[in-house]
CSV table of C-alpha atoms in Angstrom, one decimal:
chain,number,residue,atom,x,y,z
A,1,MET,CA,17.3,10.5,-6.8
A,2,ALA,CA,15.0,10.8,-3.9
A,3,MET,CA,14.2,7.1,-4.0
A,4,LYS,CA,15.9,4.8,-1.7
A,5,ARG,CA,18.0,2.1,-3.2
A,6,SER,CA,15.7,-0.7,-2.1
A,7,THR,CA,12.6,1.0,-3.5
A,8,LEU,CA,14.3,1.5,-6.8
A,9,ASP,CA,15.3,-2.1,-7.0
A,10,LEU,CA,11.7,-3.1,-6.3
A,11,TRP,CA,10.4,-1.0,-9.1
A,12,VAL,CA,13.1,-2.5,-11.5
A,13,GLY,CA,11.9,-5.9,-10.5
A,14,VAL,CA,8.3,-5.0,-11.1
A,15,PHE,CA,9.2,-3.6,-14.5
A,16,VAL,CA,11.1,-6.7,-15.5
A,17,ALA,CA,8.3,-9.0,-14.3
A,18,ALA,CA,5.7,-7.0,-16.2
A,19,GLY,CA,7.9,-7.3,-19.4
A,20,LEU,CA,8.3,-11.0,-19.0
A,21,ALA,CA,4.6,-11.4,-18.3
A,22,ALA,CA,3.7,-9.5,-21.4
A,23,LEU,CA,6.0,-11.7,-23.4
A,24,MET,CA,4.4,-14.9,-22.0
A,25,PHE,CA,1.0,-13.4,-22.8
A,26,LEU,CA,2.0,-12.8,-26.4
A,27,ALA,CA,3.6,-16.2,-26.7
A,28,PHE,CA,0.9,-18.3,-25.4
A,29,LYS,CA,-2.4,-16.5,-25.7
A,30,VAL,CA,-1.8,-14.4,-28.8
A,31,GLY,CA,0.7,-16.5,-30.7
A,32,SER,CA,-0.9,-19.8,-29.8
A,33,MET,CA,2.5,-21.4,-29.2
A,34,GLY,CA,2.1,-25.0,-28.1
A,35,ALA,CA,-1.7,-25.0,-28.5
A,36,PHE,CA,-1.6,-27.9,-30.9
A,37,ASP,CA,1.9,-28.3,-32.2
A,38,VAL,CA,3.2,-30.1,-29.1
A,39,ALA,CA,0.8,-33.0,-29.6
A,40,SER,CA,2.3,-35.7,-31.9
A,41,SER,CA,0.7,-35.7,-35.3
A,42,TYR,CA,0.9,-37.4,-38.7
A,43,THR,CA,0.8,-35.8,-42.1
A,44,ILE,CA,-1.5,-36.7,-45.0
A,45,LYS,CA,-1.7,-35.1,-48.4
A,46,ALA,CA,-4.6,-33.8,-50.4
A,47,ASP,CA,-4.6,-32.3,-54.0
A,48,PHE,CA,-7.0,-29.5,-54.7
A,49,GLU,CA,-7.8,-27.8,-58.0
A,50,ASN,CA,-8.2,-24.6,-56.2
A,51,VAL,CA,-7.4,-23.8,-52.5
A,52,GLY,CA,-9.0,-20.3,-52.6
A,53,GLY,CA,-7.9,-18.3,-49.6
A,54,LEU,CA,-6.7,-21.3,-47.5
A,55,LYS,CA,-3.7,-20.5,-45.5
A,56,VAL,CA,-1.0,-22.5,-43.7
A,57,ARG,CA,-2.0,-23.1,-40.1
A,58,ALA,CA,-5.7,-23.1,-41.0
A,59,PRO,CA,-7.6,-25.6,-38.9
A,60,VAL,CA,-8.6,-29.1,-40.2
A,61,LYS,CA,-12.0,-29.9,-38.8
A,62,SER,CA,-14.0,-33.1,-38.7
A,63,ALA,CA,-17.6,-32.9,-37.6
A,64,GLY,CA,-16.8,-29.3,-36.8
A,65,VAL,CA,-14.1,-30.1,-34.3
A,66,VAL,CA,-10.5,-29.2,-34.9
A,67,VAL,CA,-8.4,-32.4,-35.4
A,68,GLY,CA,-5.4,-30.9,-37.1
A,69,ARG,CA,-3.8,-28.0,-39.0
A,70,VAL,CA,-2.7,-27.2,-42.5
A,71,SER,CA,1.1,-27.4,-42.4
A,72,ASP,CA,2.1,-26.6,-46.0
A,73,ILE,CA,0.5,-25.5,-49.3
A,74,HIS,CA,2.4,-25.6,-52.5
A,75,PHE,CA,1.9,-25.8,-56.2
A,76,ASN,CA,2.6,-29.0,-58.0
A,77,PRO,CA,4.0,-28.1,-61.5
A,78,GLU,CA,3.2,-31.6,-62.9
A,79,THR,CA,-0.4,-31.9,-62.1
A,80,TYR,CA,-1.1,-28.1,-62.0
A,81,GLU,CA,-2.8,-28.7,-58.7
A,82,ALA,CA,-2.3,-27.4,-55.2
A,83,GLU,CA,-0.8,-29.9,-52.8
A,84,VAL,CA,-2.0,-29.3,-49.2
A,85,MET,CA,-0.3,-31.1,-46.3
A,86,LEU,CA,-2.5,-31.8,-43.3
A,87,ASN,CA,-1.1,-32.4,-39.9
A,88,ILE,CA,-3.6,-34.6,-38.1
A,89,ASP,CA,-3.5,-35.3,-34.4
A,90,ASP,CA,-2.2,-38.8,-33.6
A,91,ARG,CA,-5.2,-39.6,-31.5
A,92,PHE,CA,-7.5,-39.5,-34.5
A,93,LYS,CA,-7.4,-42.1,-37.3
A,94,PHE,CA,-9.4,-41.7,-40.4
A,95,PRO,CA,-10.5,-44.3,-43.0
A,96,LYS,CA,-8.8,-44.5,-46.3
A,97,ASP,CA,-11.8,-43.2,-48.3
A,98,SER,CA,-12.2,-40.1,-46.2
A,99,SER,CA,-12.9,-36.9,-48.2
A,100,VAL,CA,-11.7,-33.4,-47.7
A,101,ALA,CA,-13.3,-30.1,-48.8
A,102,ILE,CA,-12.3,-26.5,-48.3
A,103,MET,CA,-15.1,-24.7,-46.5
A,104,THR,CA,-15.6,-21.2,-45.1
A,105,SER,CA,-16.7,-20.6,-41.5
A,106,GLY,CA,-19.4,-18.0,-41.6
A,107,LEU,CA,-20.1,-15.8,-44.5
A,108,LEU,CA,-16.8,-13.9,-44.5
A,109,GLY,CA,-14.8,-16.1,-42.1
A,110,GLU,CA,-11.6,-17.9,-42.4
A,111,GLN,CA,-11.3,-20.9,-44.7
A,112,TYR,CA,-10.7,-24.3,-43.2
A,113,VAL,CA,-10.4,-27.9,-44.4
A,114,ALA,CA,-13.3,-30.1,-43.6
A,115,LEU,CA,-12.4,-33.8,-43.3
A,116,GLU,CA,-15.2,-36.2,-43.6
A,117,ALA,CA,-14.7,-39.8,-42.5
A,118,GLY,CA,-15.4,-42.5,-45.0
A,119,GLY,CA,-16.5,-46.1,-44.4
A,120,ASP,CA,-13.4,-48.1,-45.2
A,121,ASP,CA,-12.0,-50.6,-42.7
A,122,LYS,CA,-8.4,-49.6,-43.5
A,123,MET,CA,-7.1,-46.4,-41.9
A,124,LEU,CA,-5.0,-43.7,-43.5
A,125,VAL,CA,-1.3,-44.1,-43.0
A,126,PRO,CA,1.1,-41.1,-42.6
A,127,GLY,CA,2.1,-39.6,-46.0
A,128,GLU,CA,-0.9,-41.0,-47.8
A,129,SER,CA,-2.9,-38.8,-50.1
A,130,LEU,CA,-6.6,-38.4,-50.1
A,131,LYS,CA,-8.4,-39.2,-53.3
A,132,ILE,CA,-11.7,-37.4,-52.9
A,133,THR,CA,-11.3,-33.6,-52.6
A,134,GLN,CA,-13.5,-30.7,-53.2
A,135,SER,CA,-12.0,-27.3,-54.0
A,136,ALA,CA,-12.8,-24.0,-52.5
A,137,VAL,CA,-15.8,-22.1,-53.8
A,138,VAL,CA,-14.7,-19.1,-55.7
A,139,LEU,CA,-17.2,-16.3,-55.4
A,140,GLU,CA,-16.6,-14.9,-58.9
A,141,ASN,CA,-17.2,-18.3,-60.5
A,142,LEU,CA,-20.4,-18.7,-58.5
A,143,ILE,CA,-21.6,-15.2,-59.6
A,144,GLY,CA,-20.7,-15.9,-63.2
A,145,GLN,CA,-22.5,-19.2,-63.1
A,146,PHE,CA,-25.6,-17.6,-61.5
A,147,LEU,CA,-25.6,-14.8,-64.2
A,148,TYR,CA,-25.2,-17.4,-66.9
A,149,ASN,CA,-28.1,-19.5,-65.6
A,150,LYS,CA,-30.2,-16.3,-65.2
A,151,GLY,CA,-29.5,-15.4,-68.8
A,152,ASP,CA,-30.2,-18.9,-69.9
A,153,GLY,CA,-33.6,-19.0,-68.2
A,154,GLY,CA,-34.6,-15.8,-69.9
A,155,GLY,CA,-36.5,-15.3,-73.1
A,156,GLU,CA,-33.5,-15.6,-75.4
A,157,SER,CA,-32.5,-19.0,-74.1
A,158,ASP,CA,-32.2,-20.5,-77.6
A,159,LYS,CA,-29.6,-18.1,-78.7
A,160,ALA,CA,-27.7,-18.3,-75.4
A,161,ALA,CA,-27.6,-22.1,-75.5
A,162,LYS,CA,-26.1,-22.2,-79.0
B,1,MET,CA,38.3,16.2,-13.5
B,2,MET,CA,38.0,13.5,-11.0
B,3,ALA,CA,39.9,10.3,-11.5
B,4,LEU,CA,36.8,8.4,-12.6
B,5,ASN,CA,36.3,6.6,-15.8
B,6,PRO,CA,33.1,8.3,-17.2
B,7,ILE,CA,32.5,5.5,-19.7
B,8,ALA,CA,32.3,2.9,-17.0
B,9,ARG,CA,30.5,5.0,-14.4
B,10,VAL,CA,28.0,7.0,-16.6
B,11,ILE,CA,27.7,5.5,-20.1
B,12,ALA,CA,27.7,1.8,-19.5
B,13,PRO,CA,24.9,1.5,-17.0
B,14,ARG,CA,22.6,3.7,-19.1
B,15,PHE,CA,23.5,1.7,-22.2
B,16,TRP,CA,22.6,-1.6,-20.7
B,17,GLY,CA,19.6,-0.3,-18.9
B,18,ALA,CA,18.1,1.0,-22.1
B,19,VAL,CA,19.0,-2.0,-24.2
B,20,ILE,CA,17.5,-4.4,-21.8
B,21,SER,CA,14.3,-2.4,-21.2
B,22,MET,CA,13.5,-1.7,-24.8
B,23,PRO,CA,12.4,-5.3,-25.7
B,24,MET,CA,10.4,-5.4,-22.5
B,25,LEU,CA,8.7,-2.2,-23.3
B,26,ALA,CA,8.0,-3.4,-26.8
B,27,ALA,CA,6.5,-6.7,-25.4
B,28,MET,CA,4.4,-4.7,-22.9
B,29,PHE,CA,3.0,-2.3,-25.5
B,30,SER,CA,2.2,-5.2,-27.9
B,31,ALA,CA,0.3,-6.9,-25.1
B,32,MET,CA,-1.4,-3.7,-24.3
B,33,GLY,CA,-2.4,-3.3,-27.9
B,34,VAL,CA,-3.9,-6.7,-28.0
B,35,PHE,CA,-5.7,-6.1,-24.8
B,36,GLY,CA,-7.0,-2.8,-26.2
B,37,GLY,CA,-8.3,-4.7,-29.2
B,38,TYR,CA,-10.0,-7.2,-26.8
B,39,LEU,CA,-11.5,-4.4,-24.8
B,40,VAL,CA,-13.0,-2.7,-27.9
B,41,GLY,CA,-13.9,-5.8,-29.8
B,42,VAL,CA,-15.2,-8.1,-27.1
B,43,VAL,CA,-16.3,-5.8,-24.2
B,44,LEU,CA,-17.6,-2.8,-26.2
B,45,LEU,CA,-18.8,-4.3,-29.5
B,46,GLY,CA,-19.7,-7.8,-28.3
B,47,VAL,CA,-17.6,-10.0,-30.6
B,48,ASP,CA,-17.5,-13.5,-29.3
B,49,GLU,CA,-14.5,-14.1,-27.0
B,50,GLY,CA,-13.6,-17.5,-28.4
B,51,ALA,CA,-13.8,-16.1,-32.0
B,52,PHE,CA,-11.6,-13.2,-31.0
B,53,TRP,CA,-8.8,-15.3,-29.6
B,54,SER,CA,-9.0,-17.9,-32.4
B,55,GLN,CA,-8.7,-15.2,-35.1
B,56,MET,CA,-5.9,-13.6,-33.1
B,57,GLN,CA,-4.0,-16.9,-32.9
B,58,ALA,CA,-4.6,-17.6,-36.6
B,59,ALA,CA,-3.2,-14.2,-37.5
B,60,VAL,CA,-0.2,-14.0,-35.2
B,61,ASP,CA,2.7,-16.2,-35.7
B,62,PHE,CA,5.2,-16.6,-32.8
B,63,ARG,CA,8.4,-16.5,-34.9
B,64,ASP,CA,7.3,-14.1,-37.6
B,65,ASP,CA,5.6,-11.5,-35.5
B,66,ILE,CA,6.6,-11.7,-31.9
B,67,VAL,CA,10.2,-12.8,-32.1
B,68,ASN,CA,10.9,-10.4,-35.0
B,69,GLY,CA,9.3,-7.6,-33.0
B,70,ILE,CA,11.6,-8.3,-30.1
B,71,ILE,CA,14.6,-8.4,-32.3
B,72,LYS,CA,13.7,-5.1,-33.9
B,73,SER,CA,13.1,-3.4,-30.5
B,74,ALA,CA,16.5,-4.6,-29.3
B,75,VAL,CA,18.2,-3.2,-32.4
B,76,PHE,CA,16.4,0.1,-32.0
B,77,GLY,CA,17.3,0.1,-28.3
B,78,VAL,CA,21.0,-0.2,-29.2
B,79,ALA,CA,20.8,2.4,-31.9
B,80,ILE,CA,18.9,5.1,-30.0
B,81,THR,CA,20.8,4.6,-26.8
B,82,LEU,CA,24.1,5.0,-28.5
B,83,ILE,CA,22.9,8.2,-30.2
B,84,ALA,CA,21.5,9.6,-26.9
B,85,LEU,CA,24.6,8.7,-25.0
B,86,PHE,CA,26.9,10.2,-27.6
B,87,GLU,CA,24.9,13.4,-27.8
B,88,GLY,CA,24.8,13.7,-24.0
B,89,TYR,CA,28.5,13.0,-23.6
B,90,ASP,CA,29.3,15.4,-26.4
B,91,ALA,CA,27.1,18.3,-25.2
B,92,PRO,CA,28.6,21.5,-23.9
B,93,PRO,CA,27.8,21.8,-20.2
B,94,THR,CA,25.4,24.7,-20.5
B,95,ALA,CA,21.7,25.0,-20.6
B,96,GLU,CA,21.8,25.7,-24.3
B,97,GLY,CA,24.1,22.8,-24.9
B,98,VAL,CA,21.8,20.4,-23.1
B,99,SER,CA,18.7,21.5,-25.0
B,100,ARG,CA,20.4,21.3,-28.3
B,101,ALA,CA,21.7,17.9,-27.5
B,102,THR,CA,18.2,16.7,-26.6
B,103,THR,CA,16.8,18.0,-29.9
B,104,ARG,CA,19.5,16.5,-32.0
B,105,THR,CA,19.0,13.2,-30.1
B,106,VAL,CA,15.3,13.1,-31.0
B,107,VAL,CA,15.8,14.0,-34.6
B,108,THR,CA,18.7,11.6,-35.2
B,109,SER,CA,17.2,8.7,-33.4
B,110,SER,CA,13.9,9.0,-35.3
B,111,LEU,CA,15.7,9.0,-38.6
B,112,ALA,CA,17.9,6.1,-37.4
B,113,ILE,CA,14.8,4.1,-36.5
B,114,LEU,CA,13.2,4.8,-39.9
B,115,ALA,CA,16.3,3.6,-41.7
B,116,LEU,CA,16.9,0.6,-39.5
B,117,ASP,CA,13.2,-0.4,-39.7
B,118,PHE,CA,13.4,-0.5,-43.4
B,119,VAL,CA,16.6,-2.6,-43.5
B,120,LEU,CA,15.4,-5.0,-40.8
B,121,THR,CA,12.0,-5.4,-42.5
B,122,SER,CA,13.6,-6.2,-45.8
B,123,PHE,CA,15.8,-8.8,-44.1
B,124,MET,CA,12.9,-10.4,-42.1
B,125,PHE,CA,10.4,-10.7,-44.9
B,126,ARG,CA,12.8,-11.9,-47.5
B,127,GLY,CA,11.2,-14.8,-49.3
B,128,VAL,CA,7.8,-14.3,-47.6
B,129,GLY,CA,5.3,-13.6,-50.3
């Protein structure tokens, strides 16, 4: 009550400004709103046998540079494969025989889609699907394979092979 | 009593003040939380700054996380302000009455937040695996 009316109004203004600044910070820096989505893009499709831990909004990288984002992942009940929609920036065109693979950045990092350009003269058109895909590496399968090979290479290789 | 309308003079400004400031406080504290994470992760522990922000942006979705947080805080603001105003308005004008009203406000609003949080969460995450 001791505060003058004008001082009080000033503090209210400071409070509201701080609140709006916090919201802006959350929206742009943390939420990455408008980081990539504003640029016009086209969608291509890729079928994977296994997408592993790939998530929607994961980056699509070509030569290590982000050129797009995963916009949708769903299961196709007819082919029993995962259909992944890739939103690629309009500035980048890729040949028809480009290949995609699901890779991991770092040992425990996020998974991303690596898009490798092919040598075809014709370019991909929006909505087209990529033919050459490489699934995510599943660690359990890798370990299983390693153990199997290890057992195979041992003394009882004849029994194991049969 | 004086010929004043207590609803208009006392209740309404407090109600709107609290309802408007709740989402702002929520936004500020979320920003502070992220900044705290930045301070510990990047400054203290030496995580790469670019990696920090890219992971943060990959994990946080504007609609699902930030907008829903703001909606929740606004609903909580309405609920706890109404409870506090009712208890204050209803309190006997004695020292004991005021302290009892304060205690009841704290207890009731924490329970209300618990219940509302449950309901809002089940609405917001419907259909999200």
